[in-house]
Coordinates of C-alpha atoms and ligand atoms in Angstrom, one line a residue:
X1 CA 27.4 -0.9 4.0
X2 CA 29.9 -4.1 2.8
X3 CA 30.9 -4.2 -1.0
X4 CA 27.5 -6.7 -2.0
X5 CA 25.4 -5.3 -0.5
X6 CA 26.1 -1.8 -2.2
X7 CA 26.3 -3.8 -5.5
X8 CA 23.3 -4.6 -4.6
X9 CA 21.5 -1.1 -3.7
X10 CA 20.6 0.7 -7.0
X11 CA 20.3 4.6 -6.7
X12 CA 16.6 4.8 -5.8
X13 CA 17.1 1.6 -2.8
X14 CA 16.6 -0.7 -5.3
X15 CA 18.2 -4.8 -5.6
X16 CA 19.4 -6.6 -8.4
X17 CA 17.8 -7.5 -11.6
X18 CA 14.4 -9.3 -10.7
X19 CA 15.1 -12.8 -12.8
X20 CA 18.4 -13.3 -10.1
X21 CA 15.1 -12.7 -7.5
X22 CA 12.8 -14.5 -8.3
X23 CA 15.4 -17.4 -8.3
X24 CA 16.5 -17.0 -5.2
X25 CA 15.6 -18.9 -2.4
X26 CA 13.6 -17.2 0.2
X27 CA 15.4 -16.2 3.0
X28 CA 18.4 -14.8 0.5
X29 CA 15.1 -13.1 -1.6
X30 CA 15.0 -11.7 2.8
X31 CA 18.7 -10.6 2.8
X32 CA 18.8 -8.3 -0.7
X33 CA 16.5 -5.2 -0.2
X34 CA 13.8 -3.9 -1.5
X35 CA 12.4 -0.4 -2.6
X36 CA 11.3 1.9 -0.2
X37 CA 10.7 5.2 0.0
X38 CA 10.6 8.0 2.9
X39 CA 7.4 9.1 5.0
X40 CA 7.4 13.1 4.0
X41 CA 6.6 14.1 7.8
X42 CA 9.0 11.8 9.3
X43 CA 11.6 10.6 6.3
X44 CA 11.1 7.0 7.6
X45 CA 11.2 4.6 5.1
X46 CA 8.1 2.4 4.6
X47 CA 8.2 -1.4 1.7
X48 CA 6.6 0.6 -1.6
X49 CA 4.8 -2.1 -1.9
X50 CA 2.7 -2.9 1.4
X51 CA -0.3 -5.8 1.6
X52 CA -4.3 -4.9 1.9
X53 CA -7.0 -6.7 3.3
X54 CA -9.8 -5.8 2.2
X55 CA -12.1 -9.0 1.0
X56 CA -9.9 -11.7 0.8
X57 CA -9.0 -11.7 5.0
X58 CA -12.1 -11.0 6.4
X59 CA -14.9 -13.9 7.1
X60 CA -11.2 -16.4 8.6
X61 CA -12.3 -18.0 11.5
X62 CA -10.7 -20.7 11.6
X63 CA -6.7 -22.7 10.7
X64 CA -8.5 -23.7 7.3
X65 CA -8.9 -20.1 6.0
X66 CA -6.3 -18.8 8.5
X67 CA -3.0 -20.9 7.2
X68 CA -3.1 -19.8 3.7
X69 CA -3.1 -16.4 4.7
X70 CA -0.6 -16.7 7.2
X71 CA 1.1 -17.8 4.8
X72 CA 1.5 -14.8 2.8
X73 CA 1.6 -13.0 5.2
X74 CA 4.8 -14.7 6.5
X75 CA 6.1 -14.8 2.5
X76 CA 5.8 -10.7 2.4
X77 CA 8.0 -10.0 5.4
X78 CA 10.5 -12.7 4.5
X79 CA 11.2 -10.6 1.2
X80 CA 11.0 -7.4 3.5
X81 CA 7.9 -5.9 3.4
X82 CA 6.6 -4.0 5.5
X83 CA 3.0 -2.3 5.5
X84 CA -0.6 -3.7 6.3
X85 CA -3.1 -2.0 6.0
X86 CA -6.9 -2.6 7.3
X87 CA -10.0 -0.9 9.0
X88 CA -12.3 -1.9 10.9
X89 CA -15.7 -1.8 8.4
X90 CA -13.1 -5.4 6.5
X91 CA -15.9 -7.6 8.8
X92 CA -13.3 -9.5 11.3
X93 CA -9.6 -8.3 8.5
X94 CA -8.1 -6.8 11.7
X95 CA -8.6 -9.2 14.6
X96 CA -7.3 -11.6 11.5
X97 CA -4.5 -9.6 11.5
X98 CA -4.0 -8.6 14.8
X99 CA -4.5 -12.9 15.5
X100 CA -1.9 -13.8 12.4
X101 CA 1.3 -11.2 13.7
X102 CA 0.1 -12.1 17.1
X103 CA 2.2 -15.2 15.6
X104 CA 4.3 -14.9 13.6
X105 CA 5.9 -12.3 15.3
X106 CA 7.7 -9.5 13.1
X107 CA 11.2 -8.5 13.9
X108 CA 11.4 -5.2 13.1
X109 CA 7.5 -4.5 13.1
X110 CA 5.2 -4.2 10.7
X111 CA 4.1 -0.8 9.8
X112 CA -0.2 -1.4 10.7
X113 CA -2.4 0.8 9.1
X114 CA -6.5 1.1 9.4
X115 CA -9.5 3.3 9.5
X116 CA -11.7 4.9 11.0
X117 CA -15.2 5.1 10.0
X118 CA -17.4 6.7 12.1
X119 CA -19.5 9.8 13.3
X120 CA -20.2 11.4 17.0
X121 CA -16.5 12.1 19.2
X122 CA -18.0 8.7 20.9
X123 CA -18.4 6.6 18.5
X124 CA -15.3 7.2 17.0
X125 CA -13.7 6.2 20.6
X126 CA -15.8 3.3 20.7
X127 CA -14.0 1.8 17.0
X128 CA -10.6 3.5 17.6
X129 CA -10.1 1.8 20.8
X130 CA -11.7 -1.7 19.5
X131 CA -8.7 -1.3 16.7
X132 CA -6.2 -1.3 19.7
X133 CA -7.8 -4.4 20.6
X134 CA -7.7 -6.6 17.4
X135 CA -4.9 -5.3 15.9
X136 CA -3.5 -6.0 20.1
X137 CA -0.6 -3.1 18.7
X138 CA 0.1 -0.1 20.4
X139 CA 0.6 2.2 19.7
X140 CA -1.0 1.8 16.6
X141 CA 1.6 3.2 13.1
X142 CA -1.4 4.5 11.5
X143 CA -4.6 5.4 11.2
X144 CA -6.5 7.3 8.7
X145 CA -10.2 8.3 8.7
X146 CA -12.0 6.4 6.1
X147 CA -14.0 7.9 3.1
X148 CA -14.4 11.3 4.5
X149 CA -16.7 9.9 7.2
X150 CA -17.7 12.8 9.6
X151 CA -13.8 13.0 9.1
X152 CA -13.3 17.0 11.0
X153 CA -14.4 15.6 14.2
X154 CA -12.6 12.2 13.6
X155 CA -9.1 14.4 12.8
X156 CA -8.8 16.0 15.7
X157 CA -10.2 13.0 17.7
X158 CA -6.5 11.3 15.7
X159 CA -4.6 15.1 16.6
X160 CA -5.5 13.8 20.6
X161 CA -4.3 10.4 19.5
X162 CA -1.3 11.6 18.0
X163 CA -0.4 14.1 20.8
X164 CA -0.9 11.4 22.9
X165 CA 2.0 8.9 21.2
X166 CA -0.9 6.6 20.8
X167 CA -0.6 7.3 17.3
X168 CA 2.3 7.7 14.9
X169 CA 0.6 8.7 12.0
X170 CA -2.8 10.0 10.8
X171 CA -4.2 10.6 7.8
X172 CA -7.8 10.3 5.8
X173 CA -9.2 8.1 2.9
X174 CA -11.0 8.0 -0.4
X175 CA -11.2 5.6 -3.6
X176 CA -14.2 7.4 -5.2
X177 CA -13.5 10.3 -7.4
X178 CA -16.7 11.6 -6.3
X179 CA -15.4 12.2 -3.8
X180 CA -12.6 13.9 -4.7
X181 CA -13.1 17.8 -4.6
X182 CA -14.4 18.0 -1.1
X183 CA -10.9 15.6 -0.7
X184 CA -8.9 18.3 -1.9
X185 CA -10.4 20.5 -0.3
X186 CA -9.8 18.7 3.0
X187 CA -6.4 17.9 2.1
X188 CA -6.2 22.4 2.0
X189 CA -7.6 22.7 4.9
X190 CA -5.6 19.9 6.6
X191 CA -2.0 18.7 7.8
X192 CA -2.3 14.9 7.6
X193 CA 0.4 12.8 7.7
X194 CA -0.7 10.4 5.2
X195 CA -3.7 10.5 2.5
X196 CA -4.3 7.6 0.8
X197 CA -6.4 7.6 -2.8
X198 CA -7.7 4.5 -5.8
X199 CA -4.6 5.1 -8.2
X200 CA -4.1 3.2 -11.0
X201 CA -3.0 2.5 -14.4
X202 CA -6.5 2.9 -16.1
X203 CA -7.8 5.1 -13.2
X204 CA -5.1 7.7 -13.2
X205 CA -7.7 10.4 -11.8
X206 CA -6.1 10.8 -8.6
X207 CA -2.9 12.6 -10.3
X208 CA -4.5 15.6 -12.3
X209 CA -4.7 17.4 -8.4
X210 CA -4.7 14.5 -5.4
X211 CA -1.5 13.4 -5.8
X212 CA 0.8 17.1 -6.9
X213 CA -0.7 18.1 -4.6
X214 CA -0.2 15.9 -1.4
X215 CA 3.8 16.5 -3.0
X216 CA 2.8 20.2 -2.1
X217 CA 1.8 19.8 1.3
X218 CA 4.7 17.0 2.3
X219 CA 2.0 14.0 2.6
X220 CA 2.4 9.9 1.9
X221 CA 0.1 9.1 -0.1
X222 CA -0.7 5.0 0.3
X223 CA -2.6 4.2 -3.1
X224 CA -6.4 1.2 -2.5
X225 CA -7.3 -0.3 -5.5
X226 CA -4.2 -0.9 -7.5
X227 CA -5.7 -3.2 -10.3
X228 CA -8.6 -1.8 -10.0
X229 CA -9.6 -5.0 -8.0
X230 CA -8.4 -7.2 -10.5
X231 CA -10.1 -6.0 -13.9
X232 CA -6.3 -4.8 -15.0
X233 CA -5.8 -8.5 -15.0
X234 CA -9.6 -8.5 -17.6
X235 CA -7.7 -5.9 -19.1
X236 CA -4.5 -7.8 -19.8
X237 CA -5.1 -11.6 -20.2
X238 CA -4.5 -13.6 -22.8
X239 CA -1.8 -11.1 -23.8
X240 CA 2.3 -11.3 -23.5
X241 CA 4.2 -8.5 -21.5
X242 CA 5.9 -6.0 -24.2
X243 CA 9.5 -6.0 -25.8
X244 CA 10.7 -2.8 -23.0
X245 CA 9.1 -4.2 -20.0
X246 CA 12.2 -6.2 -19.5
X247 CA 13.4 -2.0 -19.9
X248 CA 12.2 -1.7 -16.6
X249 CA 12.8 -5.5 -14.0
X250 CA 9.2 -6.3 -15.2
X251 CA 8.3 -9.4 -15.4
X252 CA 4.5 -10.3 -15.1
X253 CA 1.0 -7.6 -15.8
X254 CA 0.9 -7.7 -11.5
X255 CA 3.8 -6.1 -11.4
X256 CA 3.7 -3.3 -15.1
X257 CA 0.7 -2.3 -12.9
X258 CA 2.6 -2.0 -9.6
X259 CA 5.7 -0.2 -11.1
X260 CA 3.9 1.8 -13.4
X261 CA 2.2 3.5 -9.4
X262 CA 5.4 3.0 -7.1
X263 CA 7.2 4.5 -9.4
X264 CA 4.9 8.0 -9.4
X265 CA 7.2 10.5 -7.8
X266 CA 4.5 11.3 -5.2
X267 CA 3.6 7.7 -3.7
X268 CA 4.8 6.5 -1.0
X269 CA 3.3 2.9 -1.7
X270 CA 1.0 0.6 -3.0
X271 CA -1.2 -2.2 -1.1
X272 CA -2.3 -4.5 -3.5
X273 CA -4.9 -7.4 -1.9
X274 CA -3.0 -10.1 -1.7
X275 CA -4.4 -13.0 -0.1
X276 CA -2.2 -15.3 -2.0
X277 CA 1.6 -16.6 -1.5
X278 CA 2.2 -17.0 -5.3
X279 CA 0.4 -13.4 -5.4
X280 CA 3.2 -11.8 -2.1
X281 CA 6.1 -13.2 -4.7
X282 CA 4.5 -12.2 -7.7
X283 CA 3.9 -8.1 -6.9
X284 CA 6.9 -7.9 -4.3
X285 CA 9.4 -8.4 -7.4
X286 CA 7.8 -4.5 -8.2
X287 CA 9.5 -3.9 -5.2
X288 CA 12.6 -5.3 -7.1
X289 CA 15.4 -4.1 -9.8
X290 CA 14.6 -0.6 -12.3
X291 CA 11.6 1.5 -12.4
X292 CA 10.2 2.8 -15.3
X293 CA 11.7 6.3 -15.9
X294 CA 8.9 9.1 -16.9
X295 CA 8.9 8.4 -21.2
X296 CA 8.3 4.5 -20.1
X297 CA 5.4 5.7 -17.8
X298 CA 3.6 7.9 -20.3
X299 CA 4.2 4.5 -22.5
X300 CA 2.7 2.3 -20.5
X301 CA -0.6 5.1 -19.9
X302 CA -0.6 4.9 -24.2
X303 CA -0.3 0.8 -24.3
X304 CA -3.5 0.6 -21.3
X305 CA -5.7 3.0 -23.1
X306 CA -4.9 1.4 -26.0
X307 CA -6.5 -1.9 -25.5
Ligands
NAP401 N1 -11.6 3.8 0.2 C1 -10.7 3.6 1.4 O1 -10.2 3.5 1.2 C2 -10.3 1.7 0.0 C3 -10.9 1.2 -0.6 C4 -11.0 0.5 -0.9 C5 -9.2 -0.5 -1.0 N2 -8.5 -0.3 0.2 C6 -7.6 -0.8 0.4 O2 -6.5 -0.7 -0.5 C7 -6.3 -2.3 -0.5 C8 -6.5 -2.8 -2.4 O3 -8.0 -3.1 -2.9 P1 -8.1 -4.7 -3.2 O4 -7.5 -5.1 -2.6 O5 -9.6 -4.4 -3.2 O6 -8.4 -4.2 -4.9 P2 -6.8 -4.6 -5.8 O7 -5.5 -5.2 -5.1 O8 -6.8 -3.7 -6.6 O9 -6.9 -5.9 -6.0 C9 -7.0 -7.6 -5.5 C10 -6.8 -8.5 -6.4 O10 -6.0 -8.3 -7.8 C11 -5.3 -10.1 -7.3 N3 -4.0 -10.3 -7.4 C12 -3.7 -9.4 -6.0 N4 -1.9 -9.9 -7.1 C13 -2.2 -10.1 -8.2 C14 -1.8 -11.5 -8.9 N5 0.2 -11.1 -8.4 N6 -1.8 -11.7 -10.3 C15 -2.9 -11.8 -10.5 N7 -4.3 -11.2 -9.2 C16 -3.3 -10.6 -8.5 C17 -6.7 -10.6 -6.2 O11 -7.7 -11.1 -6.8 P3 -8.4 -12.2 -6.2 O12 -7.9 -12.8 -5.0 O13 -9.8 -12.3 -6.6 O14 -7.1 -13.2 -7.4 C18 -7.2 -9.1 -5.3 O15 -7.8 -9.5 -4.8 C19 -7.8 -3.2 0.0 O16 -7.6 -4.8 0.2 C20 -8.1 -1.4 1.0 O17 -6.4 -2.8 1.8 C21 -8.8 1.3 0.6

């Protein structure tokens, strides 16, 4: 590693201070390194910020709708992002992601995660084959059973797929605390590479049992709904960042919300929905610089709870 690069890398694989990062032109930013974390079951690392594709990537058909999405993904890749999360239930989002990646030809390839939400083995298999076709990728990196739907049957099917090397990792998702009890029981029973759960500064229920259990069981954690679908932006609208946010290289509310999540020891990455290049630049800033320590994380919780 050359001296410059060593200087830029912190102990967590972090890069230079955020102000410097934000001022750099895109190619120069790409030359630096974003914070990455290891997938517990393999040691392979992924960027701590990924792209969620629910809602904003579905429905795009013509070039006018595809162009801003392509620009967003291009920016994400140029900034060193490596994870994209999608699902067969997000309208045509899988096909949109497949097309955009075919256009962009990222190298190295992105870590591509999708889901399986079907009942019965045949319906599950049909959906899986559609995902391969829409995403134009073999093997797929991760397929996770969506919201516990027919979870035993579908996980068994995913295990076969993994053994056949058609997928690299398998997992399960939830985004609703009404499912947490059943989700916890499933986590205790099944060997999973990843769980995907909802977790945000104002929605910390997953931290009670699911996140510690994931750590104990050696499962990677992807965090969905990191902004509560924008709820956190509404809560902080018009308010300045507290001055102590600068102590962990945080320059925006989005980075405040995301740095809280990715600094959790059990979390592997957060997957905010981002369909605008400006959002991508902002959110990828959360994968750079210092992260808050435990005491600061508590301070962040108290700050949001007091709003
Ligand atoms: N059960 C499951 O498996 C499950 C459930 C839900 C979600 N997910 C996954 O999690 C991902 C994230 O969820 P989500 O997209 O619904 O919600 P989210 O990430 O909590 O919020 C995304 C919204 O925040 C706004 N935003 C993003 N970056 C911003 C920035 N820098 N500044 C200001 N506003 C910003 C955007 O709103 P506008 O676009 O309105 O401007 C965006 O649509 C999904 O895309 C999906 O991949 C999985």
